Tab-separated table of C-alpha atoms in Angstrom:
chain	number	residue	atom	x	y	z
A	620	MET	CA	44.605	84.230	87.607
A	621	THR	CA	44.884	87.306	88.178
A	622	PRO	CA	46.745	87.638	91.755
A	623	ALA	CA	45.012	89.838	94.448
A	624	ILE	CA	45.216	93.343	95.068
A	625	GLU	CA	47.075	92.691	97.970
A	626	ASP	CA	50.152	90.216	96.105
A	627	LYS	CA	51.083	93.104	94.127
A	628	PRO	CA	54.382	94.401	95.211
A	629	VAL	CA	53.772	97.831	94.731
A	630	ARG	CA	50.498	99.808	95.452
A	631	ILE	CA	49.141	103.035	96.272
A	632	GLN	CA	45.690	102.194	98.287
A	633	GLU	CA	43.434	104.421	100.713
A	634	GLY	CA	43.368	101.562	102.808
A	635	ASP	CA	45.580	100.722	105.855
A	636	PHE	CA	48.168	97.476	105.277
A	637	SER	CA	49.800	94.715	107.829
A	638	VAL	CA	53.306	95.113	108.166
A	639	GLU	CA	53.134	91.433	109.283
A	640	GLU	CA	51.284	90.542	106.238
A	641	GLU	CA	54.079	92.207	103.736
A	642	VAL	CA	56.753	90.876	105.451
A	643	ASP	CA	55.104	87.320	105.328
A	644	ARG	CA	54.807	87.790	101.542
A	645	ILE	CA	58.289	89.359	100.943
A	646	LYS	CA	59.822	85.901	102.636
A	647	GLN	CA	57.865	83.725	100.581
A	648	SER	CA	59.659	85.006	97.577
A	649	SER	CA	63.068	82.679	98.555
A	650	ARG	CA	64.573	80.724	101.157
A	651	GLY	CA	67.527	82.342	100.647
A	652	ILE	CA	66.554	85.415	102.631
A	653	GLY	CA	68.519	86.068	105.675
A	654	ALA	CA	67.469	89.737	106.365
A	655	VAL	CA	63.944	91.601	105.624
A	656	VAL	CA	64.417	95.297	106.616
A	657	ALA	CA	61.426	97.807	106.326
A	658	PHE	CA	61.019	101.284	106.223
A	659	LEU	CA	57.478	102.648	107.677
A	660	GLY	CA	56.398	106.127	107.651
A	661	VAL	CA	53.998	107.072	110.121
A	662	ALA	CA	52.179	111.065	110.387
A	663	ARG	CA	53.567	112.668	113.354
A	664	ASP	CA	50.996	115.166	115.745
A	665	SER	CA	54.005	118.007	114.949
A	666	SER	CA	56.007	119.629	112.130
A	667	GLY	CA	58.108	122.286	113.099
A	668	GLY	CA	56.903	123.578	115.938
A	669	LYS	CA	52.842	123.186	114.243
A	670	ALA	CA	50.648	121.157	115.568
A	671	ILE	CA	49.512	118.796	113.262
A	672	MET	CA	45.878	117.298	112.944
A	673	SER	CA	46.131	114.985	110.172
A	674	VAL	CA	47.954	114.600	107.136
A	675	SER	CA	46.766	113.597	103.684
A	676	PHE	CA	48.194	112.775	100.219
A	677	GLU	CA	47.136	113.695	96.786
A	678	GLN	CA	48.316	111.597	93.886
A	679	TYR	CA	49.205	111.768	89.801
A	680	ALA	CA	47.651	108.277	89.805
A	681	SER	CA	48.461	106.917	86.619
A	682	MET	CA	52.281	108.104	87.098
A	683	ALA	CA	52.491	107.950	90.340
A	684	LEU	CA	52.255	103.613	89.971
A	685	LYS	CA	54.222	103.571	87.124
A	686	ALA	CA	57.166	105.402	89.057
A	687	LEU	CA	56.835	103.159	92.010
A	688	GLU	CA	56.853	100.287	89.513
A	689	ALA	CA	60.130	101.837	88.043
A	690	LEU	CA	61.781	102.734	91.680
A	691	ARG	CA	61.072	98.804	92.438
A	692	GLU	CA	62.456	97.290	89.310
A	693	ASP	CA	65.677	100.019	89.658
A	694	ALA	CA	66.267	99.339	93.324
A	695	LEU	CA	66.407	95.314	92.325
A	696	ARG	CA	68.762	95.994	89.575
A	697	ARG	CA	70.796	98.472	91.788
A	698	PHE	CA	71.055	96.523	94.457
A	699	ASP	CA	71.759	93.180	95.384
A	700	ILE	CA	68.613	92.323	96.833
A	701	ILE	CA	65.796	89.187	96.165
A	702	ASP	CA	62.761	91.616	96.778
A	703	ALA	CA	61.228	94.818	97.280
A	704	ARG	CA	58.096	95.593	98.276
A	705	ILE	CA	55.902	99.432	98.349
A	706	VAL	CA	52.825	100.157	99.371
A	707	HIS	CA	51.408	104.374	100.163
A	708	ARG	CA	48.385	105.262	101.551
A	709	VAL	CA	46.734	108.069	99.543
A	710	THR	CA	44.183	109.510	102.287
A	711	ALA	CA	43.610	111.868	105.225
A	712	ILE	CA	46.174	110.179	108.107
A	713	ASN	CA	46.234	111.044	111.728
A	714	PRO	CA	48.735	111.305	113.686
A	715	GLY	CA	50.225	107.585	114.457
A	716	GLY	CA	48.845	105.805	111.313
A	717	ASN	CA	51.005	104.397	108.547
A	718	ILE	CA	51.617	106.321	105.572
A	719	VAL	CA	54.104	104.200	103.597
A	720	LEU	CA	55.902	101.319	104.071
A	721	ILE	CA	59.000	99.737	102.122
A	722	THR	CA	60.645	96.230	102.858
A	723	VAL	CA	63.438	94.642	101.563
A	724	ALA	CA	65.057	91.194	101.576
A	725	SER	CA	67.988	89.788	100.815
A	726	ALA	CA	70.626	86.979	101.737
A	727	HIS	CA	73.130	89.905	103.675
A	728	ARG	CA	71.493	92.506	105.661
A	729	GLU	CA	73.917	95.169	104.263
A	730	GLU	CA	72.400	95.345	101.001
A	731	ALA	CA	69.163	95.035	102.420
A	732	PHE	CA	70.000	98.405	104.414
A	733	ARG	CA	71.083	100.386	101.582
A	734	ALA	CA	68.481	99.292	99.183
A	735	CYS	CA	65.685	100.414	102.020
A	736	SER	CA	67.063	103.874	102.842
A	737	TRP	CA	67.696	104.694	98.608
A	738	CYS	CA	63.751	103.637	97.849
A	739	ILE	CA	62.816	105.638	100.570
A	740	ASP	CA	64.962	108.783	99.372
A	741	THR	CA	64.387	107.907	95.688
A	742	LEU	CA	60.689	107.732	96.673
A	743	LYS	CA	60.516	111.170	97.575
A	744	LYS	CA	62.075	112.605	94.495
A	745	THR	CA	60.612	110.706	91.728
A	746	VAL	CA	56.902	109.783	92.874
A	747	PRO	CA	54.191	112.244	92.540
A	748	LEU	CA	52.525	112.322	95.269
A	749	TRP	CA	51.867	115.560	97.289
A	750	LYS	CA	51.036	116.142	101.487
A	751	LYS	CA	48.797	118.439	102.850
A	752	GLU	CA	48.788	119.330	106.701
A	753	THR	CA	45.995	120.148	108.788
A	754	THR	CA	47.181	122.367	111.993
A	755	PRO	CA	44.807	124.414	113.787
A	756	GLU	CA	44.713	127.134	111.634
A	757	GLY	CA	43.735	125.139	108.589
A	758	GLU	CA	44.999	123.119	105.655
A	759	SER	CA	48.435	123.363	103.646
A	760	TRP	CA	50.426	121.993	101.145
A	761	VAL	CA	53.588	120.798	102.277
A	762	VAL	CA	56.868	122.415	100.516
A	763	PRO	CA	59.976	119.634	100.783
A	764	HIS	CA	63.275	120.706	101.626
A	765	ALA	CA	65.608	121.222	98.756
B	210	MET	CA	45.208	119.947	71.313
B	211	ILE	CA	46.781	119.038	74.796
B	212	ARG	CA	45.597	118.081	77.980
B	213	VAL	CA	47.203	119.911	80.888
B	214	LEU	CA	46.937	118.757	84.386
B	215	PHE	CA	48.004	120.394	87.469
B	216	PHE	CA	48.448	119.115	91.221
B	217	GLY	CA	48.278	119.872	94.902
B	218	MET	CA	49.142	123.445	95.525
B	219	LEU	CA	49.025	124.059	91.749
B	220	ALA	CA	45.449	123.025	91.783
B	221	THR	CA	45.143	125.294	94.505
B	222	LYS	CA	46.423	128.272	92.590
B	223	THR	CA	44.996	127.712	89.449
B	224	GLY	CA	42.136	127.045	90.583
B	225	VAL	CA	41.522	124.107	88.002
B	226	ARG	CA	42.887	120.764	87.701
B	227	GLU	CA	42.761	120.174	84.214
B	228	THR	CA	42.845	122.340	81.445
B	229	HIS	CA	43.366	122.517	77.605
B	230	LEU	CA	45.480	123.992	75.128
B	231	GLU	CA	45.936	124.070	71.255
B	232	LEU	CA	49.892	123.611	70.109
B	233	LYS	CA	50.577	126.893	68.351
B	234	ARG	CA	52.927	125.383	65.580
B	235	PRO	CA	55.066	122.375	64.877
B	236	GLY	CA	57.598	121.327	67.219
B	237	ALA	CA	56.213	123.224	70.453
B	238	THR	CA	57.785	122.354	73.191
B	239	LEU	CA	56.891	121.950	77.044
B	240	SER	CA	58.595	125.322	77.335
B	241	ASP	CA	56.386	126.662	75.248
B	242	VAL	CA	53.297	125.680	77.206
B	243	MET	CA	54.771	126.777	80.080
B	244	GLU	CA	54.536	130.165	79.035
B	245	GLU	CA	51.182	129.956	78.029
B	246	LEU	CA	50.051	128.281	80.941
B	247	GLY	CA	51.754	131.332	82.549
B	248	LYS	CA	50.165	133.933	80.826
B	249	ARG	CA	46.712	132.520	81.260
B	250	PHE	CA	47.490	131.483	85.091
B	251	ALA	CA	49.386	133.818	86.248
B	252	LEU	CA	51.603	130.775	88.026
B	253	PRO	CA	54.873	131.999	89.437
B	254	PRO	CA	57.790	132.141	86.948
B	255	LYS	CA	60.578	131.056	88.939
B	256	ALA	CA	58.786	128.201	91.559
B	257	PRO	CA	60.289	124.898	90.811
B	258	TYR	CA	57.545	123.023	89.114
B	259	MET	CA	58.334	119.432	88.340
B	260	LEU	CA	56.977	118.140	84.437
B	261	ALA	CA	55.442	115.272	82.895
B	262	VAL	CA	54.486	114.256	79.628
B	263	ASN	CA	52.384	111.391	78.847
B	264	GLU	CA	52.963	110.355	82.615
B	265	ALA	CA	56.612	110.458	82.298
B	266	GLN	CA	58.688	113.069	83.580
B	267	ALA	CA	60.418	115.533	81.022
B	268	ASP	CA	62.144	118.834	80.578
B	269	PRO	CA	61.221	122.017	79.292
B	270	SER	CA	62.954	121.138	76.115
B	271	THR	CA	60.679	117.992	75.031
B	272	VAL	CA	58.736	118.338	71.900
B	273	LEU	CA	55.124	117.845	72.177
B	274	LYS	CA	52.407	116.694	69.953
B	275	ASP	CA	48.828	116.288	69.614
B	276	GLY	CA	47.110	114.406	72.318
B	277	ASP	CA	50.011	114.635	74.717
B	278	GLU	CA	49.412	114.516	78.464
B	279	VAL	CA	51.045	117.622	80.193
B	280	ALA	CA	51.446	117.470	84.006
B	281	VAL	CA	52.374	120.569	85.710
B	282	MET	CA	53.389	119.525	89.483
B	283	PRO	CA	54.658	121.298	92.199
B	284	PRO	CA	57.962	119.417	94.157
B	285	PHE	CA	56.686	115.996	94.993
B	286	SER	CA	56.300	115.307	99.168
B	287	GLY	CA	55.189	112.004	99.666
B	288	GLY	CA	56.315	109.097	101.573
B	289	LEU	CA	56.746	110.901	105.183
B	290	GLY	CA	54.542	111.998	107.730
C	835	MET	CA	51.481	95.683	138.070
C	836	THR	CA	54.251	94.197	136.526
C	837	PRO	CA	54.427	94.872	132.254
C	838	ALA	CA	53.684	91.637	130.512
C	839	ILE	CA	56.865	90.225	129.578
C	840	GLU	CA	55.769	91.001	125.440
C	841	ASP	CA	55.961	94.387	126.579
C	842	LYS	CA	59.818	94.393	127.332
C	843	PRO	CA	61.769	96.400	125.012
C	844	VAL	CA	64.496	93.501	125.027
C	845	ARG	CA	63.447	90.298	125.248
C	846	ILE	CA	65.188	86.602	125.108
C	847	GLN	CA	62.402	83.909	124.155
C	848	GLU	CA	61.980	80.640	122.090
C	849	GLY	CA	58.695	81.432	120.620
C	850	ASP	CA	58.038	83.570	117.519
C	851	PHE	CA	57.673	87.042	117.757
C	852	SER	CA	54.791	89.344	115.698
C	853	VAL	CA	56.413	92.316	113.543
C	854	GLU	CA	53.420	93.964	113.875
C	855	GLU	CA	53.192	94.047	117.256
C	856	GLU	CA	56.311	95.153	117.834
C	857	VAL	CA	55.811	97.471	115.413
C	858	ASP	CA	52.790	98.990	117.151
C	859	ARG	CA	54.187	98.605	121.021
C	860	ILE	CA	57.127	100.913	119.555
C	861	LYS	CA	54.831	103.095	117.319
C	862	GLN	CA	52.840	103.618	121.162
C	863	SER	CA	56.162	105.344	123.070
C	864	SER	CA	55.442	108.598	120.948
C	865	ARG	CA	53.038	110.701	118.578
C	866	GLY	CA	56.486	112.546	117.618
C	867	ILE	CA	57.476	108.991	115.651
C	868	GLY	CA	57.676	109.770	111.597
C	869	ALA	CA	59.826	106.882	110.780
C	870	VAL	CA	59.863	103.299	112.178
C	871	VAL	CA	63.020	101.218	110.593
C	872	ALA	CA	62.573	97.379	111.593
C	873	PHE	CA	65.593	94.356	110.976
C	874	LEU	CA	64.175	91.463	110.533
C	875	GLY	CA	67.147	88.271	110.535
C	876	VAL	CA	65.264	84.410	109.105
C	877	ALA	CA	67.065	81.414	108.991
C	878	ARG	CA	68.121	80.986	105.128
C	879	ASP	CA	68.021	77.496	103.710
C	880	SER	CA	72.002	77.896	102.555
C	881	SER	CA	75.118	79.054	103.736
C	882	GLY	CA	78.142	79.419	101.686
C	883	GLY	CA	76.797	76.658	99.672
C	884	LYS	CA	75.900	74.144	101.809
C	885	ALA	CA	72.300	73.212	101.966
C	886	ILE	CA	70.736	74.166	105.729
C	887	MET	CA	68.500	72.105	107.206
C	888	SER	CA	68.139	74.220	110.552
C	889	VAL	CA	69.875	76.958	112.893
C	890	SER	CA	69.605	76.735	116.623
C	891	PHE	CA	70.645	78.875	118.950
C	892	GLU	CA	72.487	79.017	122.524
C	893	GLN	CA	72.815	81.188	124.489
C	894	TYR	CA	75.018	82.341	128.071
C	895	ALA	CA	71.729	83.403	129.473
C	896	SER	CA	72.165	86.261	132.030
C	897	MET	CA	75.139	87.771	130.296
C	898	ALA	CA	73.280	87.631	126.912
C	899	LEU	CA	69.697	89.510	128.401
C	900	LYS	CA	71.781	91.801	130.193
C	901	ALA	CA	74.003	92.962	127.000
C	902	LEU	CA	71.545	93.401	125.198
C	903	GLU	CA	69.613	95.721	127.863
C	904	ALA	CA	72.698	97.423	127.739
C	905	LEU	CA	72.964	97.660	124.045
C	906	ARG	CA	69.530	99.318	123.814
C	907	GLU	CA	70.594	102.158	126.550
C	908	ASP	CA	73.718	103.013	124.389
C	909	ALA	CA	71.401	103.134	121.365
C	910	LEU	CA	69.198	105.310	122.863
C	911	ARG	CA	71.920	107.520	124.207
C	912	ARG	CA	74.158	107.257	120.341
C	913	PHE	CA	71.234	107.978	118.330
C	914	ASP	CA	68.542	110.807	118.187
C	915	ILE	CA	66.133	108.196	118.150
C	916	ILE	CA	62.869	108.003	120.588
C	917	ASP	CA	62.708	104.257	121.626
C	918	ALA	CA	63.911	100.790	119.983
C	919	ARG	CA	63.198	97.264	121.007
C	920	ILE	CA	65.052	93.988	120.281
C	921	VAL	CA	63.703	90.651	120.283
C	922	HIS	CA	66.418	87.240	119.969
C	923	ARG	CA	64.746	83.665	119.848
C	924	VAL	CA	66.870	80.968	121.014
C	925	THR	CA	65.699	77.567	120.042
C	926	ALA	CA	65.729	75.319	116.572
C	927	ILE	CA	64.610	77.570	113.764
C	928	ASN	CA	63.643	76.082	110.184
C	929	PRO	CA	64.628	78.173	107.041
C	930	GLY	CA	62.343	81.210	106.672
C	931	GLY	CA	61.912	81.227	110.314
C	932	ASN	CA	62.161	84.329	112.493
C	933	ILE	CA	65.764	84.724	114.395
C	934	VAL	CA	65.753	88.706	115.686
C	935	LEU	CA	63.575	91.757	115.013
C	936	ILE	CA	65.499	95.151	116.099
C	937	THR	CA	62.834	98.180	115.255
C	938	VAL	CA	63.960	101.902	116.013
C	939	ALA	CA	61.451	104.733	116.264
C	940	SER	CA	62.457	108.546	115.483
C	941	ALA	CA	60.918	111.804	114.347
C	942	HIS	CA	63.328	111.578	111.176
C	943	ARG	CA	64.695	108.197	108.928
C	944	GLU	CA	68.157	108.798	108.554
C	945	GLU	CA	68.607	108.155	112.365
C	946	ALA	CA	66.070	105.170	112.687
C	947	PHE	CA	68.278	103.913	109.815
C	948	ARG	CA	71.624	104.514	111.325
C	949	ALA	CA	70.916	103.449	114.695
C	950	CYS	CA	68.828	99.828	113.701
C	951	SER	CA	71.979	99.135	111.332
C	952	TRP	CA	74.581	99.767	114.731
C	953	CYS	CA	72.478	97.449	116.512
C	954	ILE	CA	72.668	94.653	114.414
C	955	ASP	CA	76.000	94.934	114.251
C	956	THR	CA	76.420	95.888	118.217
C	957	LEU	CA	74.370	92.858	118.541
C	958	LYS	CA	76.892	90.038	116.857
C	959	LYS	CA	79.843	91.735	118.697
C	960	THR	CA	78.641	91.980	122.001
C	961	VAL	CA	75.573	89.221	122.766
C	962	PRO	CA	76.911	85.960	123.913
C	963	LEU	CA	74.831	83.993	121.902
C	964	TRP	CA	76.326	81.341	119.504
C	965	LYS	CA	74.889	79.545	116.246
C	966	LYS	CA	74.817	75.737	115.408
C	967	GLU	CA	73.608	74.877	111.570
C	968	THR	CA	72.190	71.373	111.157
C	969	THR	CA	73.298	70.628	107.424
C	970	PRO	CA	72.678	66.779	106.073
C	971	GLU	CA	76.298	66.205	106.991
C	972	GLY	CA	74.952	66.636	110.642
C	973	GLU	CA	75.480	69.449	113.152
C	974	SER	CA	78.277	72.085	113.651
C	975	TRP	CA	78.952	75.607	114.986
C	976	VAL	CA	79.526	78.255	113.260
C	977	VAL	CA	82.021	80.506	113.368
C	978	PRO	CA	82.134	84.156	112.391
C	979	HIS	CA	83.939	86.293	109.853
C	980	ALA	CA	86.481	87.910	111.333
D	772	MET	CA	86.922	78.613	143.971
D	773	ILE	CA	85.613	80.200	141.240
D	774	ARG	CA	82.864	78.739	139.054
D	775	VAL	CA	83.729	78.297	135.339
D	776	LEU	CA	81.727	78.185	132.111
D	777	PHE	CA	82.026	76.589	128.859
D	778	PHE	CA	79.481	78.011	125.673
D	779	GLY	CA	79.059	76.520	122.557
D	780	MET	CA	81.922	74.924	120.816
D	781	LEU	CA	83.778	74.879	123.687
D	782	ALA	CA	81.210	72.998	125.958
D	783	THR	CA	81.683	70.515	122.600
D	784	LYS	CA	85.351	70.724	123.283
D	785	THR	CA	86.305	70.180	126.964
D	786	GLY	CA	82.668	67.969	126.748
D	787	VAL	CA	81.832	70.223	129.947
D	788	ARG	CA	79.238	73.088	130.207
D	789	GLU	CA	80.798	74.188	133.927
D	790	THR	CA	84.040	73.120	136.138
D	791	HIS	CA	85.238	74.474	139.228
D	792	LEU	CA	88.811	75.963	140.149
D	793	GLU	CA	90.675	76.873	143.555
D	794	LEU	CA	92.447	80.311	142.842
D	795	LYS	CA	96.017	79.271	143.457
D	796	ARG	CA	97.390	82.817	145.102
D	797	PRO	CA	96.003	86.295	145.450
D	798	GLY	CA	95.888	88.311	143.040
D	799	ALA	CA	95.390	85.801	140.264
D	800	THR	CA	93.938	86.911	136.884
D	801	LEU	CA	91.752	85.544	133.912
D	802	SER	CA	94.714	85.027	132.322
D	803	ASP	CA	96.113	82.603	134.775
D	804	VAL	CA	92.968	80.334	135.402
D	805	MET	CA	92.837	80.468	131.021
D	806	GLU	CA	96.390	78.712	131.507
D	807	GLU	CA	94.934	76.237	134.267
D	808	LEU	CA	91.907	75.429	131.917
D	809	GLY	CA	93.760	75.007	128.733
D	810	LYS	CA	96.387	72.496	130.172
D	811	ARG	CA	93.110	70.833	131.544
D	812	PHE	CA	90.839	70.726	128.807
D	813	ALA	CA	93.622	71.243	126.188
D	814	LEU	CA	91.994	74.097	124.662
D	815	PRO	CA	93.945	75.235	121.649
D	816	PRO	CA	96.105	78.108	123.177
D	817	LYS	CA	95.532	80.646	119.757
D	818	ALA	CA	91.398	80.394	119.426
D	819	PRO	CA	90.085	83.310	119.857
D	820	TYR	CA	88.224	83.162	123.173
D	821	MET	CA	85.750	85.689	124.413
D	822	LEU	CA	85.967	85.580	128.327
D	823	ALA	CA	84.015	87.414	130.868
D	824	VAL	CA	83.794	87.767	134.992
D	825	ASN	CA	80.517	88.222	136.420
D	826	GLU	CA	78.690	88.291	133.289
D	827	ALA	CA	80.495	91.404	132.082
D	828	GLN	CA	83.276	91.014	129.157
D	829	ALA	CA	86.558	91.325	130.689
D	830	ASP	CA	90.366	90.899	129.675
D	831	PRO	CA	92.386	88.393	130.301
D	832	SER	CA	94.164	91.101	132.610
D	833	THR	CA	91.155	91.032	135.210
D	834	VAL	CA	91.979	90.006	138.643
D	835	LEU	CA	90.051	87.345	140.476
D	836	LYS	CA	88.305	86.291	143.754
D	837	ASP	CA	86.793	83.797	145.201
D	838	GLY	CA	83.157	83.682	144.011
D	839	ASP	CA	83.403	84.776	140.694
D	840	GLU	CA	81.718	83.509	137.361
D	841	VAL	CA	83.993	82.989	134.662
D	842	ALA	CA	82.996	82.511	131.036
D	843	VAL	CA	84.916	80.862	128.243
D	844	MET	CA	83.284	81.538	124.883
D	845	PRO	CA	83.865	81.348	121.121
D	846	PRO	CA	83.196	84.237	119.561
D	847	PHE	CA	79.912	85.548	119.202
D	848	SER	CA	77.327	84.458	116.808
D	849	GLY	CA	73.931	85.758	117.166
D	850	GLY	CA	71.679	87.821	114.744
D	851	LEU	CA	71.765	85.847	111.210
D	852	GLY	CA	70.657	82.828	110.319
């Protein structure tokens, strides 16, 4: 049987995700889990003084999913963690809306913090996703800081 | 023939999301293709492009072959709001 | 009107908590939030090779709540964050059960990671809570590492 | 008269959660009280106690007064499973 889409540990999707469900799923990977660290990226209502009405994400779909899968595998190799899950949305998102959720589970908390922080840093560098901001002046693509 | 994809700001600038190109010689590299695309679409030569061949990041020295899928991408900006 | 107990940003309680609800509550503090980092402490099924059937927590109730409130205030002063919430359970908890949840919200992710990690480190040192483990051999109080 | 509370392993060891003590002299300190409790309950003298007076961590030199609540506590072990 193919697992339901929602059970896949990395996903790129339009719809919203549930933090509780992602945390519950990762907790089911092992009874040896002592720590879960989660990073939730949220759309803000302003950026560098500009009002932001919404942000939206475009992806290079086939490569983005591969890059996200590789990122998870790499995190599992590099850190002493039990499991990691990543879900990123690609759609227009209003302020307060969820963009990305990375959950990392480990026996001890230090590794979960390190791995979760590494995952979001690395996602920004390796996953082909682009953010467009809608402001009162119109739409513009975001150029990330070097 | 190779397939070329543009994303984000580059799709906006070039006005196309996809184009096709003949490789001019055996052993042509990603760098050669970028030069060709630069002429055809007036791409700014110094912009920091991210490049991929067949869905994996690649550097300009990568040798291409018929049927490859090349992606010319602006720096990634996922993850944050 | 007194806010509902669940709306208090620091709590010590017997019952379980909802990760989703805590994250939703912290997201409501500001539309400037770009990052939420959560640490969830979970009961493990073993510790140093011993099987653990359950853990239970005892508190010095009046001091523990004050210490937890002081911890939150201190985090808000020390870090460039928007809000922080902490909930800790005191009851017997089976493997897989939730023990503590710390959620930190900020405009940018680095501060949320640093503050969340600091909160759990500091909680262990400043909040009068004691853990008892139930193993097949019986109950024993846990002596933390120096 | 002061109120003394024991927690966790110390409540188990002493067999009591709470006791009361008369301060023997004005200016008596937490250290004096610990000495007295050590005799009464055979507390191991070198164990790493956490001490609090009126719900705030305090060190042994703290001067006590009638009505104070003293807590004698094992090292804290909250937060983790």
